[in-house]
GROMACS .gro file of C-alpha atoms in nm:
model
  284
    1MET     CA    1  14.641  10.879   9.943
    2GLN     CA    2  14.372  11.046  10.159
    3ARG     CA    3  14.015  11.040  10.017
    4THR     CA    4  13.782  11.322  10.021
    5ALA     CA    5  13.474  11.332  10.251
    6GLY     CA    6  13.198  11.063  10.176
    7ILE     CA    7  12.943  11.108   9.923
    8THR     CA    8  12.628  11.283  10.066
    9SER     CA    9  12.281  11.331   9.938
   10GLY     CA   10  12.159  11.653   9.811
   11SER     CA   11  12.325  11.931   9.622
   12GLY     CA   12  12.703  12.022   9.676
   13SER     CA   13  12.804  11.636   9.709
   14PRO     CA   14  13.168  11.554   9.643
   15VAL     CA   15  13.062  11.348   9.355
   16GLU     CA   16  12.863  11.643   9.174
   17GLU     CA   17  13.141  11.896   9.248
   18GLU     CA   18  13.409  11.668   9.102
   19ILE     CA   19  13.198  11.614   8.787
   20LEU     CA   20  13.136  11.978   8.757
   21ARG     CA   21  13.503  12.064   8.783
   22GLN     CA   22  13.582  11.808   8.520
   23ASP     CA   23  13.342  11.952   8.263
   24ASN     CA   24  13.185  12.266   8.387
   25SER     CA   25  12.832  12.125   8.391
   26LEU     CA   26  12.642  11.812   8.394
   27LEU     CA   27  12.432  11.937   8.103
   28ARG     CA   28  12.737  11.968   7.895
   29ILE     CA   29  12.835  11.600   7.972
   30ARG     CA   30  12.470  11.475   7.908
   31TYR     CA   31  12.456  11.664   7.571
   32SER     CA   32  12.807  11.523   7.467
   33LEU     CA   33  12.720  11.167   7.558
   34LEU     CA   34  12.364  11.161   7.424
   35ALA     CA   35  12.497  11.305   7.089
   36GLN     CA   36  12.720  10.995   7.076
   37LEU     CA   37  12.427  10.768   7.132
   38GLN     CA   38  12.187  10.897   6.844
   39ASN     CA   39  12.246  10.572   6.654
   40ILE     CA   40  12.172  10.328   6.947
   41THR     CA   41  11.849  10.151   6.875
   42VAL     CA   42  11.662   9.934   7.148
   43ASN     CA   43  11.348   9.741   7.077
   44GLY     CA   44  11.301   9.934   6.740
   45LYS     CA   45  11.317  10.282   6.912
   46LYS     CA   46  11.610  10.504   6.987
   47SER     CA   47  11.626  10.538   7.352
   48VAL     CA   48  11.875  10.638   7.613
   49ILE     CA   49  11.838  10.404   7.912
   50ILE     CA   50  11.586  10.123   7.948
   51ARG     CA   51  11.565   9.922   8.267
   52CYS     CA   52  11.325   9.706   8.463
   53ASP     CA   53  11.121   9.890   8.749
   54ARG     CA   54  11.021   9.705   9.057
   55ALA     CA   55  10.691   9.875   9.048
   56SER     CA   56  10.600   9.714   8.726
   57THR     CA   57  10.686   9.362   8.865
   58MET     CA   58  10.488   9.432   9.178
   59GLU     CA   59  10.197   9.504   8.967
   60ASN     CA   60  10.176   9.147   8.829
   61SER     CA   61   9.930   8.898   8.947
   62THR     CA   62  10.053   8.714   9.239
   63ASP     CA   63   9.977   8.394   9.059
   64ASP     CA   64  10.198   8.496   8.779
   65TYR     CA   65  10.548   8.370   8.881
   66ARG     CA   66  10.710   8.286   8.527
   67ILE     CA   67  10.749   7.912   8.602
   68GLN     CA   68  10.616   7.810   8.267
   69SER     CA   69  10.956   7.738   8.148
   70PHE     CA   70  10.989   7.435   8.398
   71ASP     CA   71  10.871   7.091   8.309
   72LEU     CA   72  10.520   6.998   8.444
   73ASP     CA   73  10.641   6.804   8.746
   74THR     CA   74  10.851   7.107   8.859
   75GLN     CA   75  10.571   7.347   8.792
   76MET     CA   76  10.345   7.144   9.022
   77LEU     CA   77  10.624   7.141   9.291
   78LEU     CA   78  10.672   7.521   9.286
   79LYS     CA   79  10.285   7.587   9.282
   80THR     CA   80  10.253   7.362   9.582
   81ALA     CA   81  10.530   7.538   9.759
   82LEU     CA   82  10.381   7.873   9.697
   83LYS     CA   83  10.048   7.752   9.851
   84ASP     CA   84  10.164   7.510  10.122
   85PRO     CA   85  10.542   7.500  10.178
   86SER     CA   86  10.506   7.223  10.434
   87ALA     CA   87  10.389   6.983  10.171
   88VAL     CA   88  10.710   6.991   9.979
   89ASN     CA   89  11.091   6.949  10.024
   90LEU     CA   90  11.195   7.302  10.071
   91ASP     CA   91  11.561   7.214  10.012
   92LYS     CA   92  11.475   7.095   9.678
   93VAL     CA   93  11.260   7.386   9.614
   94SER     CA   94  11.544   7.643   9.689
   95ASP     CA   95  11.795   7.429   9.457
   96ILE     CA   96  11.542   7.463   9.166
   97ILE     CA   97  11.491   7.841   9.224
   98VAL     CA   98  11.879   7.903   9.251
   99ASP     CA   99  11.969   7.681   8.960
  100GLN     CA  100  11.700   7.852   8.739
  101SER     CA  101  11.810   8.196   8.845
  102LEU     CA  102  12.164   8.128   8.736
  103LYS     CA  103  12.052   8.060   8.374
  104ASP     CA  104  11.754   8.252   8.309
  105GLN     CA  105  11.780   8.645   8.350
  106VAL     CA  106  11.396   8.692   8.328
  107PHE     CA  107  11.343   8.442   8.619
  108SER     CA  108  11.632   8.577   8.812
  109LYS     CA  109  11.443   8.914   8.836
  110GLU     CA  110  11.123   8.724   8.956
  111ALA     CA  111  11.282   8.475   9.211
  112GLY     CA  112  11.295   8.703   9.499
  113ARG     CA  113  10.907   8.760   9.486
  114ILE     CA  114  10.869   8.366   9.458
  115CYS     CA  115  11.102   8.327   9.782
  116TYR     CA  116  10.909   8.601   9.950
  117THR     CA  117  10.567   8.420   9.895
  118ILE     CA  118  10.701   8.088  10.012
  119VAL     CA  119  10.824   8.248  10.340
  120GLN     CA  120  10.507   8.442  10.407
  121VAL     CA  121  10.254   8.203  10.305
  122HIS     CA  122  10.020   8.072  10.584
  123THR     CA  123   9.951   7.694  10.618
  124ASP     CA  124   9.607   7.637  10.744
  125GLY     CA  125   9.632   7.971  10.938
  126ALA     CA  126   9.910   7.826  11.169
  127ALA     CA  127  10.155   8.087  11.238
  128GLU     CA  128  10.403   7.853  11.401
  129ALA     CA  129  10.411   7.646  11.093
  130LYS     CA  130  10.460   7.944  10.874
  131GLN     CA  131  10.754   8.044  11.083
  132ASN     CA  132  10.912   7.722  11.081
  133ASN     CA  133  10.871   7.697  10.697
  134GLY     CA  134  11.027   8.043  10.644
  135ILE     CA  135  11.330   7.957  10.872
  136VAL     CA  136  11.394   7.620  10.695
  137PHE     CA  137  11.369   7.791  10.330
  138ARG     CA  138  11.572   8.091  10.440
  139ARG     CA  139  11.850   7.868  10.572
  140ASN     CA  140  11.840   7.638  10.261
  141LEU     CA  141  11.850   7.943  10.031
  142LEU     CA  142  12.120   8.131  10.209
  143ASN     CA  143  12.343   7.799  10.198
  144ARG     CA  144  12.302   7.785   9.827
  145LEU     CA  145  12.376   8.147   9.783
  146GLN     CA  146  12.675   8.118   9.996
  147GLN     CA  147  12.803   7.839   9.773
  148GLU     CA  148  12.761   8.043   9.450
  149PHE     CA  149  12.912   8.351   9.625
  150LYS     CA  150  13.241   8.159   9.698
  151ALA     CA  151  13.266   8.050   9.341
  152ARG     CA  152  13.171   8.392   9.179
  153GLU     CA  153  13.501   8.454   9.017
  154GLU     CA  154  13.506   8.107   8.857
  155THR     CA  155  13.129   8.181   8.753
  156ARG     CA  156  13.234   8.516   8.596
  157GLY     CA  157  13.514   8.360   8.427
  158ARG     CA  158  13.304   8.064   8.276
  159SER     CA  159  12.995   8.276   8.185
  160LEU     CA  160  12.922   8.634   8.219
  161GLN     CA  161  12.553   8.574   8.169
  162GLU     CA  162  12.555   8.340   8.464
  163TRP     CA  163  12.744   8.596   8.681
  164VAL     CA  164  12.499   8.868   8.596
  165CYS     CA  165  12.202   8.645   8.679
  166TYR     CA  166  12.362   8.565   9.023
  167VAL     CA  167  12.409   8.914   9.106
  168THR     CA  168  12.047   9.004   8.981
  169PHE     CA  169  11.923   8.709   9.196
  170ILE     CA  170  12.111   8.781   9.522
  171CYS     CA  171  12.010   9.149   9.511
  172ASN     CA  172  11.648   9.047   9.448
  173VAL     CA  173  11.644   8.814   9.745
  174PHE     CA  174  11.798   9.096   9.947
  175ASP     CA  175  11.520   9.327   9.839
  176TYR     CA  176  11.217   9.086   9.913
  177LEU     CA  177  11.336   8.878  10.209
  178LYS     CA  178  11.331   9.050  10.544
  179VAL     CA  179  11.366   8.951  10.914
  180ASN     CA  180  11.147   9.166  11.131
  181ASN     CA  181  11.119   9.416  10.839
  182MET     CA  182  11.502   9.458  10.831
  183PRO     CA  183  11.735   9.341  10.551
  184MET     CA  184  11.896   8.996  10.609
  185VAL     CA  185  12.239   9.077  10.777
  186ALA     CA  186  12.393   8.775  10.615
  187LEU     CA  187  12.345   8.909  10.260
  188VAL     CA  188  12.461   9.266  10.325
  189HIS     CA  189  12.830   9.210  10.266
  190PRO     CA  190  12.807   8.956   9.997
  191VAL     CA  191  12.568   9.196   9.785
  192TYR     CA  192  12.814   9.482   9.842
  193ASP     CA  193  13.109   9.259   9.739
  194CYS     CA  194  12.919   9.154   9.407
  195LEU     CA  195  12.856   9.520   9.343
  196MET     CA  196  13.201   9.627   9.412
  197ARG     CA  197  13.317   9.352   9.166
  198LEU     CA  198  13.109   9.514   8.909
  199SER     CA  199  13.264   9.844   8.965
  200LYS     CA  200  13.626   9.721   8.894
  201PRO     CA  201  13.791   9.858   8.571
  202ASP     CA  202  13.760   9.531   8.378
  203ALA     CA  203  13.396   9.506   8.467
  204LEU     CA  204  13.330   9.866   8.361
  205MET     CA  205  13.465   9.768   8.026
  206ASN     CA  206  13.156   9.557   7.969
  207GLU     CA  207  12.818   9.712   7.926
  208GLU     CA  208  12.622   9.414   8.040
  209GLU     CA  209  12.782   9.425   8.379
  210VAL     CA  210  12.749   9.805   8.404
  211ASP     CA  211  12.395   9.790   8.310
  212CYS     CA  212  12.337   9.508   8.592
  213LEU     CA  213  12.515   9.729   8.843
  214VAL     CA  214  12.309  10.035   8.784
  215VAL     CA  215  11.977   9.848   8.774
  216GLN     CA  216  12.077   9.693   9.123
  217LEU     CA  217  12.156  10.019   9.263
  218HIS     CA  218  11.839  10.164   9.144
  219ARG     CA  219  11.652   9.852   9.326
  220ILE     CA  220  11.838   9.846   9.643
  221GLY     CA  221  12.093  10.122   9.683
  222GLU     CA  222  11.891  10.319   9.919
  223GLN     CA  223  11.845  10.013  10.131
  224LEU     CA  224  12.223   9.913  10.122
  225GLU     CA  225  12.339  10.266  10.211
  226LYS     CA  226  12.123  10.260  10.534
  227VAL     CA  227  12.286   9.949  10.643
  228SER     CA  228  12.649  10.068  10.546
  229ASN     CA  229  12.719  10.414  10.443
  230GLN     CA  230  13.082  10.351  10.452
  231ARG     CA  231  13.068  10.076  10.199
  232MET     CA  232  12.843  10.276   9.967
  233ASP     CA  233  13.090  10.554   9.970
  234GLU     CA  234  13.382  10.314   9.886
  235LEU     CA  235  13.148  10.179   9.602
  236PHE     CA  236  13.070  10.526   9.461
  237PHE     CA  237  13.450  10.622   9.487
  238LEU     CA  238  13.498  10.340   9.235
  239LEU     CA  239  13.227  10.453   9.010
  240ARG     CA  240  13.340  10.826   9.024
  241ASP     CA  241  13.696  10.735   8.951
  242GLY     CA  242  13.594  10.506   8.660
  243PHE     CA  243  13.376  10.766   8.508
  244LEU     CA  244  13.636  11.036   8.532
  245LEU     CA  245  13.949  10.869   8.481
  246GLN     CA  246  13.925  10.527   8.304
  247GLU     CA  247  13.992  10.536   7.937
  248GLY     CA  248  13.811  10.312   7.678
  249LEU     CA  249  13.455  10.308   7.817
  250THR     CA  250  13.173  10.332   7.575
  251SER     CA  251  12.942  10.636   7.566
  252MET     CA  252  12.653  10.408   7.696
  253THR     CA  253  12.867  10.294   7.998
  254ARG     CA  254  12.970  10.667   8.070
  255LEU     CA  255  12.602  10.763   8.050
  256LEU     CA  256  12.489  10.483   8.300
  257LEU     CA  257  12.760  10.584   8.538
  258LEU     CA  258  12.683  10.951   8.507
  259GLU     CA  259  12.308  10.868   8.588
  260ILE     CA  260  12.377  10.660   8.881
  261LEU     CA  261  12.616  10.920   9.036
  262GLU     CA  262  12.350  11.182   8.982
  263PHE     CA  263  12.082  10.945   9.112
  264ARG     CA  264  12.263  10.895   9.451
  265ALA     CA  265  12.387  11.258   9.471
  266GLY     CA  266  12.033  11.368   9.452
  267GLY     CA  267  11.922  11.146   9.740
  268TRP     CA  268  11.842  10.837   9.526
  269MET     CA  269  11.613  11.023   9.297
  270LEU     CA  270  11.662  11.222   8.974
  271SER     CA  271  11.546  11.576   8.931
  272GLY     CA  272  11.262  11.606   8.663
  273THR     CA  273  11.508  11.756   8.422
  274ALA     CA  274  11.766  11.484   8.466
  275HIS     CA  275  11.495  11.206   8.422
  276LYS     CA  276  11.387  11.366   8.091
  277TYR     CA  277  11.743  11.342   7.965
  278TYR     CA  278  11.799  10.994   8.070
  279TYR     CA  279  11.467  10.828   7.998
  280SER     CA  280  11.316  11.013   7.701
  281GLU     CA  281  11.330  10.895   7.362
  282ILE     CA  282  11.596  11.048   7.155
  283ALA     CA  283  11.443  11.252   6.851
  284ASP     CA  284  11.516  11.117   6.503
   0.00000   0.00000   0.00000
């Protein structure tokens, strides 16, 4: 079956037109979904969508890397790596970061910033040493990410939390680590493959996976689209079809999908009105 033209930014996109044809207006869909979510409570408040924002992470102190959960020896190793990577075993450091990211959702959101600092830190002002440290660390990190990527279906079957942590971590690394100010090519298709997996019908039945998908698209969607618009179109065909055609989705999942469809159709941003609907508290 032939697909329609690719999703484009701005008004009149195929995604928006399809949604409008299905229910006349986005407003009606929003109101219907919001009405079903009146009794959902998060953190003691009735709220529509709550997600982490990269800006809030970037505002943290550069010395606060959430490593307090490690034992004292590991904390010391990581602190040394953050100040002088040449003084530690970077292979061991990368393993520690990956292993912790797979079991700690909070840390998986922070790990990319840690990796970025290790790659960027200067050692006694030596640019060559900095470059060599960065190459070694990136190589070790990519090897571990590749190992975990190959085992992703096994991981998902064993532990949904570990799978979500892995997706969060690899997207976080993609966001932070650049080569000549460009995303690492080796991560582009694995990241896309992970997001495509989160867009399949069985994953859309799980709110935890849908929330992870939407959070990552908010974080790196625009970057990914610049690298491969075709794959982003394929991803959003899945999301559009899931929103319009799949039965059994929860109201929250439908709202999350609608929000990300609007987000990309609007050029990776929401209008003021849409933002109010999705992020304001629901009145009691």
